[in-house]
CSV table of N, CA and C in Angstrom, one decimal:
chain,number,residue,atom,x,y,z
A,7,UNK,N,-38.6,47.3,-46.2
A,7,UNK,CA,-38.8,48.2,-45.1
A,7,UNK,C,-37.7,48.1,-44.1
A,8,UNK,N,-37.2,49.2,-43.7
A,8,UNK,CA,-36.2,49.3,-42.6
A,8,UNK,C,-36.8,49.2,-41.3
A,9,UNK,N,-36.3,48.3,-40.4
A,9,UNK,CA,-36.9,48.1,-39.1
A,9,UNK,C,-35.9,48.6,-38.0
A,10,UNK,N,-36.5,48.9,-36.9
A,10,UNK,CA,-35.7,49.2,-35.7
A,10,UNK,C,-35.7,48.0,-34.8
A,11,UNK,N,-34.5,47.4,-34.7
A,11,UNK,CA,-34.4,46.1,-34.0
A,11,UNK,C,-33.6,46.1,-32.8
A,12,UNK,N,-34.1,45.5,-31.7
A,12,UNK,CA,-33.3,45.3,-30.5
A,12,UNK,C,-32.9,43.8,-30.4
A,13,UNK,N,-31.5,43.7,-30.4
A,13,UNK,CA,-30.9,42.3,-30.3
A,13,UNK,C,-30.5,42.1,-28.9
A,14,UNK,N,-30.9,40.9,-28.3
A,14,UNK,CA,-30.5,40.5,-27.0
A,14,UNK,C,-29.9,39.2,-27.0
A,15,UNK,N,-28.5,39.1,-26.8
A,15,UNK,CA,-27.8,37.9,-26.7
A,15,UNK,C,-26.7,38.1,-25.7
A,16,UNK,N,-26.5,37.1,-24.8
A,16,UNK,CA,-25.5,37.3,-23.7
A,16,UNK,C,-24.1,37.1,-24.3
A,17,UNK,N,-23.9,36.6,-25.4
A,17,UNK,CA,-22.6,36.4,-26.0
A,17,UNK,C,-22.3,37.6,-26.9
A,18,UNK,N,-21.4,38.5,-26.5
A,18,UNK,CA,-21.1,39.7,-27.2
A,18,UNK,C,-20.8,39.5,-28.7
A,19,UNK,N,-20.0,38.5,-29.0
A,19,UNK,CA,-19.7,38.2,-30.4
A,19,UNK,C,-20.9,37.9,-31.2
A,20,UNK,N,-21.9,37.1,-30.7
A,20,UNK,CA,-23.1,36.8,-31.4
A,20,UNK,C,-23.9,38.1,-31.6
A,21,UNK,N,-24.0,38.9,-30.6
A,21,UNK,CA,-24.7,40.2,-30.8
A,21,UNK,C,-24.1,41.1,-31.9
A,22,UNK,N,-22.8,41.1,-31.9
A,22,UNK,CA,-22.1,41.9,-32.9
A,22,UNK,C,-22.4,41.3,-34.3
A,23,UNK,N,-22.3,40.0,-34.4
A,23,UNK,CA,-22.5,39.3,-35.7
A,23,UNK,C,-24.0,39.6,-36.2
A,24,UNK,N,-24.9,39.5,-35.3
A,24,UNK,CA,-26.3,39.7,-35.6
A,24,UNK,C,-26.5,41.2,-36.0
A,25,UNK,N,-25.9,42.1,-35.3
A,25,UNK,CA,-26.0,43.5,-35.6
A,25,UNK,C,-25.5,43.8,-37.0
A,26,UNK,N,-24.3,43.2,-37.3
A,26,UNK,CA,-23.7,43.4,-38.7
A,26,UNK,C,-24.6,42.8,-39.8
A,27,UNK,N,-25.2,41.6,-39.5
A,27,UNK,CA,-26.1,41.0,-40.5
A,27,UNK,C,-27.3,41.8,-40.7
A,28,UNK,N,-27.9,42.3,-39.7
A,28,UNK,CA,-29.2,43.1,-39.8
A,28,UNK,C,-28.9,44.4,-40.4
A,29,UNK,N,-27.8,45.1,-40.1
A,29,UNK,CA,-27.5,46.4,-40.7
A,29,UNK,C,-27.2,46.2,-42.2
A,30,UNK,N,-26.6,45.1,-42.6
A,30,UNK,CA,-26.4,44.8,-44.0
A,30,UNK,C,-27.7,44.6,-44.7
A,31,UNK,N,-28.7,44.1,-44.0
A,31,UNK,CA,-30.1,44.0,-44.6
A,31,UNK,C,-30.8,45.3,-44.6
A,32,UNK,N,-30.2,46.4,-44.0
A,32,UNK,CA,-30.8,47.7,-44.1
A,32,UNK,C,-31.6,48.2,-42.8
A,33,UNK,N,-31.4,47.4,-41.7
A,33,UNK,CA,-32.1,47.8,-40.5
A,33,UNK,C,-31.2,48.6,-39.5
A,34,UNK,N,-31.9,49.3,-38.6
A,34,UNK,CA,-31.2,50.0,-37.5
A,34,UNK,C,-31.2,49.0,-36.3
A,35,UNK,N,-30.1,48.8,-35.7
A,35,UNK,CA,-29.9,47.8,-34.6
A,35,UNK,C,-29.3,48.4,-33.4
A,36,UNK,N,-29.8,48.0,-32.2
A,36,UNK,CA,-29.2,48.2,-30.9
A,36,UNK,C,-29.0,46.8,-30.3
A,37,UNK,N,-27.8,46.4,-29.9
A,37,UNK,CA,-27.5,45.1,-29.3
A,37,UNK,C,-27.2,45.3,-27.8
A,38,UNK,N,-27.8,44.4,-27.0
A,38,UNK,CA,-27.5,44.4,-25.5
A,38,UNK,C,-27.3,42.9,-25.1
A,39,UNK,N,-26.7,42.8,-23.9
A,39,UNK,CA,-26.3,41.4,-23.5
A,39,UNK,C,-27.2,40.8,-22.4
A,40,UNK,N,-28.2,41.5,-21.9
A,40,UNK,CA,-29.0,41.0,-20.8
A,40,UNK,C,-30.4,41.6,-20.8
A,41,UNK,N,-31.2,40.9,-20.0
A,41,UNK,CA,-32.6,41.3,-19.9
A,41,UNK,C,-32.8,42.7,-19.3
A,42,UNK,N,-32.0,43.0,-18.3
A,42,UNK,CA,-32.2,44.3,-17.7
A,42,UNK,C,-31.9,45.5,-18.7
A,43,UNK,N,-30.8,45.3,-19.4
A,43,UNK,CA,-30.5,46.4,-20.5
A,43,UNK,C,-31.6,46.4,-21.6
A,44,UNK,N,-32.1,45.2,-21.9
A,44,UNK,CA,-33.1,45.1,-22.9
A,44,UNK,C,-34.4,45.9,-22.5
A,45,UNK,N,-34.8,45.7,-21.3
A,45,UNK,CA,-36.0,46.4,-20.8
A,45,UNK,C,-35.8,47.9,-20.7
A,46,UNK,N,-34.6,48.4,-20.3
A,46,UNK,CA,-34.3,49.8,-20.3
A,46,UNK,C,-34.3,50.3,-21.8
A,47,UNK,N,-33.7,49.7,-22.7
A,47,UNK,CA,-33.7,50.1,-24.1
A,47,UNK,C,-35.1,50.1,-24.7
A,48,UNK,N,-35.9,49.1,-24.4
A,48,UNK,CA,-37.2,49.0,-24.9
A,48,UNK,C,-38.1,50.1,-24.4
A,49,UNK,N,-37.9,50.5,-23.2
A,49,UNK,CA,-38.6,51.7,-22.6
A,49,UNK,C,-38.2,53.0,-23.2
A,50,UNK,N,-37.0,53.1,-23.6
A,50,UNK,CA,-36.5,54.4,-24.1
A,50,UNK,C,-36.5,54.6,-25.6
A,51,UNK,N,-36.7,53.5,-26.3
A,51,UNK,CA,-36.7,53.6,-27.8
A,51,UNK,C,-37.9,52.9,-28.3
A,52,UNK,N,-38.2,53.3,-29.6
A,52,UNK,CA,-39.4,52.7,-30.2
A,52,UNK,C,-38.9,51.6,-31.2
A,53,UNK,N,-38.8,50.4,-30.8
A,53,UNK,CA,-38.3,49.3,-31.6
A,53,UNK,C,-39.5,48.6,-32.3
A,54,UNK,N,-39.3,48.1,-33.5
A,54,UNK,CA,-40.3,47.3,-34.2
A,54,UNK,C,-40.3,45.8,-33.8
A,55,UNK,N,-39.1,45.3,-33.5
A,55,UNK,CA,-39.0,43.9,-33.2
A,55,UNK,C,-37.7,43.7,-32.3
A,56,UNK,N,-37.8,42.6,-31.5
A,56,UNK,CA,-36.7,42.2,-30.8
A,56,UNK,C,-36.2,40.8,-31.3
A,57,UNK,N,-34.9,40.6,-31.3
A,57,UNK,CA,-34.4,39.3,-31.6
A,57,UNK,C,-33.7,38.8,-30.3
A,58,UNK,N,-34.2,37.7,-29.7
A,58,UNK,CA,-33.9,37.3,-28.3
A,58,UNK,C,-33.3,35.9,-28.3
A,59,UNK,N,-32.1,35.8,-27.7
A,59,UNK,CA,-31.6,34.4,-27.5
A,59,UNK,C,-32.3,33.8,-26.3
A,60,UNK,N,-32.5,32.5,-26.4
A,60,UNK,CA,-33.2,31.8,-25.3
A,60,UNK,C,-32.3,31.8,-24.0
A,61,UNK,N,-31.0,31.5,-24.1
A,61,UNK,CA,-30.1,31.5,-23.0
A,61,UNK,C,-29.4,32.8,-22.8
A,62,UNK,N,-29.8,33.5,-21.8
A,62,UNK,CA,-29.3,34.9,-21.5
A,62,UNK,C,-28.4,34.9,-20.3
A,63,UNK,N,-27.9,33.7,-19.9
A,63,UNK,CA,-27.1,33.6,-18.7
A,63,UNK,C,-28.0,33.7,-17.4
A,64,UNK,N,-27.3,34.1,-16.3
A,64,UNK,CA,-28.1,34.3,-15.0
A,64,UNK,C,-29.2,35.3,-15.1
A,65,UNK,N,-30.3,35.0,-14.4
A,65,UNK,CA,-31.4,35.9,-14.4
A,65,UNK,C,-32.5,35.4,-15.4
A,66,UNK,N,-33.3,36.3,-15.9
A,66,UNK,CA,-34.4,36.0,-16.8
A,66,UNK,C,-34.0,35.3,-18.1
A,67,UNK,N,-34.7,34.3,-18.5
A,67,UNK,CA,-34.4,33.6,-19.7
A,67,UNK,C,-35.0,34.3,-20.9
A,68,UNK,N,-34.6,34.0,-22.1
A,68,UNK,CA,-35.1,34.7,-23.3
A,68,UNK,C,-36.6,34.5,-23.6
A,69,UNK,N,-37.1,33.4,-23.2
A,69,UNK,CA,-38.6,33.2,-23.5
A,69,UNK,C,-39.4,34.1,-22.5
A,70,UNK,N,-39.0,34.1,-21.3
A,70,UNK,CA,-39.7,35.0,-20.3
A,70,UNK,C,-39.5,36.5,-20.7
A,71,UNK,N,-38.3,36.9,-21.1
A,71,UNK,CA,-38.0,38.2,-21.6
A,71,UNK,C,-38.9,38.6,-22.8
A,72,UNK,N,-39.0,37.7,-23.7
A,72,UNK,CA,-39.9,37.9,-24.9
A,72,UNK,C,-41.3,38.2,-24.5
A,73,UNK,N,-41.8,37.4,-23.6
A,73,UNK,CA,-43.2,37.6,-23.1
A,73,UNK,C,-43.3,39.0,-22.4
A,74,UNK,N,-42.3,39.4,-21.6
A,74,UNK,CA,-42.3,40.7,-20.9
A,74,UNK,C,-42.3,41.8,-21.9
A,75,UNK,N,-41.4,41.7,-22.9
A,75,UNK,CA,-41.3,42.8,-23.9
A,75,UNK,C,-42.7,42.9,-24.7
A,76,UNK,N,-43.3,41.8,-25.0
A,76,UNK,CA,-44.6,41.9,-25.6
A,76,UNK,C,-45.7,42.5,-24.7
A,77,UNK,N,-45.7,42.1,-23.5
A,77,UNK,CA,-46.7,42.5,-22.5
A,77,UNK,C,-46.6,44.0,-22.2
A,78,UNK,N,-45.3,44.5,-21.9
A,78,UNK,CA,-45.1,45.8,-21.5
A,78,UNK,C,-45.0,46.8,-22.7
A,79,UNK,N,-44.5,46.4,-23.8
A,79,UNK,CA,-44.2,47.3,-24.9
A,79,UNK,C,-44.8,47.0,-26.2
A,80,UNK,N,-45.6,45.9,-26.3
A,80,UNK,CA,-46.2,45.4,-27.5
A,80,UNK,C,-45.1,45.0,-28.6
A,81,UNK,N,-44.0,44.7,-28.1
A,81,UNK,CA,-42.8,44.4,-29.0
A,81,UNK,C,-42.9,43.0,-29.6
A,82,UNK,N,-42.9,42.9,-30.9
A,82,UNK,CA,-42.9,41.6,-31.6
A,82,UNK,C,-41.5,41.0,-31.5
A,83,UNK,N,-41.3,39.7,-31.7
A,83,UNK,CA,-40.0,39.0,-31.4
A,83,UNK,C,-39.7,37.8,-32.3
A,84,UNK,N,-38.4,37.6,-32.5
A,84,UNK,CA,-37.9,36.4,-33.0
A,84,UNK,C,-37.0,35.8,-31.9
A,85,UNK,N,-37.3,34.6,-31.6
A,85,UNK,CA,-36.4,33.9,-30.6
A,85,UNK,C,-35.4,33.0,-31.4
A,86,UNK,N,-34.1,33.1,-30.9
A,86,UNK,CA,-33.1,32.3,-31.5
A,86,UNK,C,-32.4,31.5,-30.5
A,87,UNK,N,-31.9,30.3,-30.9
A,87,UNK,CA,-31.2,29.4,-30.0
A,87,UNK,C,-30.5,28.3,-30.7
A,88,UNK,N,-29.5,27.8,-30.2
A,88,UNK,CA,-28.8,26.7,-30.7
A,88,UNK,C,-29.3,25.4,-30.1
A,89,UNK,N,-30.2,25.5,-29.2
A,89,UNK,CA,-30.7,24.3,-28.5
A,89,UNK,C,-32.2,24.2,-28.5
A,90,UNK,N,-32.9,24.3,-29.6
A,90,UNK,CA,-34.3,24.3,-29.7
A,90,UNK,C,-34.8,22.9,-30.0
A,91,UNK,N,-35.3,22.2,-28.9
A,91,UNK,CA,-35.8,20.9,-29.0
A,91,UNK,C,-37.0,20.7,-28.1
A,92,UNK,N,-37.9,19.8,-28.5
A,92,UNK,CA,-39.0,19.4,-27.6
A,92,UNK,C,-39.8,20.6,-27.1
A,93,UNK,N,-40.0,20.5,-25.7
A,93,UNK,CA,-40.8,21.5,-25.0
A,93,UNK,C,-40.3,22.9,-25.1
A,94,UNK,N,-38.9,23.0,-25.1
A,94,UNK,CA,-38.4,24.3,-25.3
A,94,UNK,C,-38.8,25.0,-26.6
A,95,UNK,N,-38.8,24.2,-27.6
A,95,UNK,CA,-39.2,24.8,-28.9
A,95,UNK,C,-40.7,25.2,-28.9
A,96,UNK,N,-41.5,24.4,-28.2
A,96,UNK,CA,-42.9,24.7,-28.1
A,96,UNK,C,-43.1,26.0,-27.3
A,97,UNK,N,-42.4,26.2,-26.2
A,97,UNK,CA,-42.5,27.4,-25.4
A,97,UNK,C,-42.0,28.6,-26.2
A,98,UNK,N,-40.9,28.4,-27.0
A,98,UNK,CA,-40.4,29.5,-27.8
A,98,UNK,C,-41.4,29.9,-28.9
A,99,UNK,N,-42.0,28.9,-29.5
A,99,UNK,CA,-43.0,29.2,-30.5
A,99,UNK,C,-44.2,29.9,-30.0
A,100,UNK,N,-44.6,29.6,-28.8
A,100,UNK,CA,-45.8,30.3,-28.2
A,100,UNK,C,-45.5,31.7,-27.8
A,101,UNK,N,-44.2,32.0,-27.4
A,101,UNK,CA,-43.9,33.3,-26.9
A,101,UNK,C,-43.5,34.3,-28.1
A,102,UNK,N,-43.0,33.8,-29.2
A,102,UNK,CA,-42.5,34.7,-30.2
A,102,UNK,C,-43.3,34.6,-31.5
A,103,UNK,N,-43.0,35.5,-32.4
A,103,UNK,CA,-43.6,35.5,-33.7
A,103,UNK,C,-42.9,34.6,-34.7
A,104,UNK,N,-41.6,34.3,-34.4
A,104,UNK,CA,-40.8,33.4,-35.2
A,104,UNK,C,-39.7,32.8,-34.3
A,105,UNK,N,-39.3,31.7,-34.7
A,105,UNK,CA,-38.2,31.0,-34.0
A,105,UNK,C,-37.2,30.5,-35.0
A,106,UNK,N,-35.9,30.8,-34.7
A,106,UNK,CA,-34.8,30.4,-35.6
A,106,UNK,C,-33.8,29.6,-34.8
A,107,UNK,N,-33.4,28.4,-35.4
A,107,UNK,CA,-32.3,27.6,-34.8
A,107,UNK,C,-31.0,28.1,-35.3
A,108,UNK,N,-30.0,28.3,-34.3
A,108,UNK,CA,-28.7,28.7,-34.7
A,108,UNK,C,-28.0,27.4,-35.2
A,109,UNK,N,-27.1,27.5,-36.2
A,109,UNK,CA,-26.8,28.7,-36.9
A,109,UNK,C,-27.8,28.9,-38.0
A,110,UNK,N,-28.0,30.2,-38.4
A,110,UNK,CA,-28.9,30.5,-39.5
A,110,UNK,C,-28.2,31.5,-40.4
A,111,UNK,N,-28.8,31.7,-41.6
A,111,UNK,CA,-28.2,32.6,-42.5
A,111,UNK,C,-29.1,33.9,-42.7
A,112,UNK,N,-28.5,34.9,-43.2
A,112,UNK,CA,-29.3,36.2,-43.3
A,112,UNK,C,-30.6,36.0,-44.0
A,113,UNK,N,-30.7,35.2,-45.0
A,113,UNK,CA,-32.0,35.0,-45.8
A,113,UNK,C,-33.0,34.4,-44.9
A,114,UNK,N,-32.7,33.5,-43.9
A,114,UNK,CA,-33.6,33.0,-43.0
A,114,UNK,C,-34.1,34.0,-42.0
A,115,UNK,N,-33.2,34.9,-41.6
A,115,UNK,CA,-33.6,36.0,-40.7
A,115,UNK,C,-34.5,37.0,-41.4
A,116,UNK,N,-34.2,37.3,-42.6
A,116,UNK,CA,-35.0,38.2,-43.4
A,116,UNK,C,-36.4,37.7,-43.7
A,117,UNK,N,-36.5,36.4,-43.9
A,117,UNK,CA,-37.8,35.8,-44.1
A,117,UNK,C,-38.6,35.8,-42.8
A,118,UNK,N,-38.0,35.5,-41.7
A,118,UNK,CA,-38.7,35.5,-40.4
A,118,UNK,C,-39.2,36.9,-40.1
A,119,UNK,N,-38.4,37.9,-40.4
A,119,UNK,CA,-38.8,39.3,-40.1
A,119,UNK,C,-39.9,39.8,-41.0
A,120,UNK,N,-39.9,39.3,-42.2
A,120,UNK,CA,-40.9,39.7,-43.2
A,120,UNK,C,-42.3,39.1,-42.9
A,121,UNK,N,-42.3,38.0,-42.1
A,121,UNK,CA,-43.6,37.4,-41.7
A,121,UNK,C,-44.3,38.1,-40.5
A,122,UNK,N,-43.6,38.9,-39.8
A,122,UNK,CA,-44.1,39.5,-38.5
A,122,UNK,C,-44.9,40.7,-38.8
A,123,UNK,N,-46.2,40.7,-38.4
A,123,UNK,CA,-47.0,41.9,-38.5
A,123,UNK,C,-46.5,43.0,-37.5
A,124,UNK,N,-46.2,44.1,-38.0
A,124,UNK,CA,-45.7,45.2,-37.1
A,124,UNK,C,-46.7,46.2,-36.7
A,125,UNK,N,-46.4,47.0,-35.7
A,125,UNK,CA,-47.2,48.1,-35.3
A,125,UNK,C,-47.4,49.1,-36.4
A,126,UNK,N,-46.4,49.4,-37.2
A,126,UNK,CA,-46.5,50.3,-38.3
A,126,UNK,C,-47.6,49.9,-39.3
A,127,UNK,N,-47.7,48.5,-39.4
A,127,UNK,CA,-48.8,48.0,-40.3
A,127,UNK,C,-50.1,48.4,-39.9
A,128,UNK,N,-50.3,48.5,-38.5
A,128,UNK,CA,-51.6,48.8,-38.0
A,128,UNK,C,-52.0,50.3,-38.1
A,129,UNK,N,-51.0,51.1,-38.2
A,129,UNK,CA,-51.3,52.6,-38.2
A,129,UNK,C,-52.0,53.0,-39.5
A,130,UNK,N,-51.9,52.2,-40.5
A,130,UNK,CA,-52.5,52.6,-41.8
A,130,UNK,C,-53.9,52.2,-42.0
A,131,UNK,N,-54.4,51.5,-41.0
A,131,UNK,CA,-55.8,51.1,-41.1
A,131,UNK,C,-56.1,49.8,-40.3
A,132,UNK,N,-56.8,48.9,-41.0
A,132,UNK,CA,-57.2,47.7,-40.3
A,132,UNK,C,-56.1,46.8,-40.0
A,133,UNK,N,-56.0,46.2,-38.8
A,133,UNK,CA,-54.9,45.3,-38.5
A,133,UNK,C,-54.9,44.0,-39.4
A,134,UNK,N,-53.8,43.5,-39.6
A,134,UNK,CA,-53.7,42.2,-40.4
A,134,UNK,C,-54.5,41.1,-39.8
A,135,UNK,N,-55.0,40.2,-40.6
A,135,UNK,CA,-55.9,39.2,-40.1
A,135,UNK,C,-55.2,38.3,-39.0
A,136,UNK,N,-53.9,38.2,-39.2
A,136,UNK,CA,-53.2,37.3,-38.2
A,136,UNK,C,-52.6,38.1,-37.0
A,137,UNK,N,-53.0,39.3,-36.8
A,137,UNK,CA,-52.6,40.1,-35.7
A,137,UNK,C,-53.2,39.5,-34.4
A,138,UNK,N,-52.5,39.4,-33.3
A,138,UNK,CA,-53.0,38.8,-32.1
A,138,UNK,C,-54.2,39.6,-31.6
A,139,UNK,N,-55.2,39.0,-30.9
A,139,UNK,CA,-56.4,39.6,-30.5
A,139,UNK,C,-56.2,40.9,-29.7
A,140,UNK,N,-55.1,40.9,-28.8
A,140,UNK,CA,-54.9,42.1,-28.0
A,140,UNK,C,-54.6,43.3,-28.8
A,141,UNK,N,-53.9,43.1,-29.9
A,141,UNK,CA,-53.6,44.2,-30.8
A,141,UNK,C,-54.9,44.7,-31.5
A,142,UNK,N,-55.7,43.8,-31.9
A,142,UNK,CA,-56.9,44.2,-32.6
A,142,UNK,C,-57.9,45.0,-31.6
A,143,UNK,N,-57.9,44.4,-30.4
A,143,UNK,CA,-58.8,45.1,-29.3
A,143,UNK,C,-58.3,46.5,-29.0
A,144,UNK,N,-57.0,46.6,-28.9
A,144,UNK,CA,-56.4,47.9,-28.5
A,144,UNK,C,-56.7,48.9,-29.6
A,145,UNK,N,-56.7,48.5,-30.9
A,145,UNK,CA,-56.9,49.4,-32.0
A,145,UNK,C,-58.4,49.8,-32.0
A,146,UNK,N,-59.3,48.9,-31.8
A,146,UNK,CA,-60.7,49.2,-31.8
A,146,UNK,C,-61.2,50.0,-30.6
A,147,UNK,N,-60.4,50.0,-29.5
A,147,UNK,CA,-60.8,50.7,-28.4
A,147,UNK,C,-60.5,52.2,-28.5
A,148,UNK,N,-59.8,52.6,-29.5
A,148,UNK,CA,-59.4,54.1,-29.6
A,148,UNK,C,-60.5,54.9,-30.2
């Protein structure tokens, strides 16, 4: 399945590399370098998933951004970082659907994306059993 993916990484070269990797896997990708641009893009486009680096430079960090994207837009996420250890790894795991340590290969990204229940999955009927409660409640309230 082709996904619409928002990539957020403050290092332009990493964003370009991720975009190329994901497009090779058949996905449509928009890459931005900061939280402000990510929130603007998320508001204006219908993405399936965000790939968010933990360290986004000055301002909001990737974990907080991931929580905001989920809260405001229901956007699923993969958090990526070269420094996932201890408490940081725990926070990342709580905020995102998947966590990948840099460097990773395309097959690892593909596997992480395949495990994420997406909004499209919910439109066909009953939500997947592992869908978070807020998704199930929103579906049953309609």
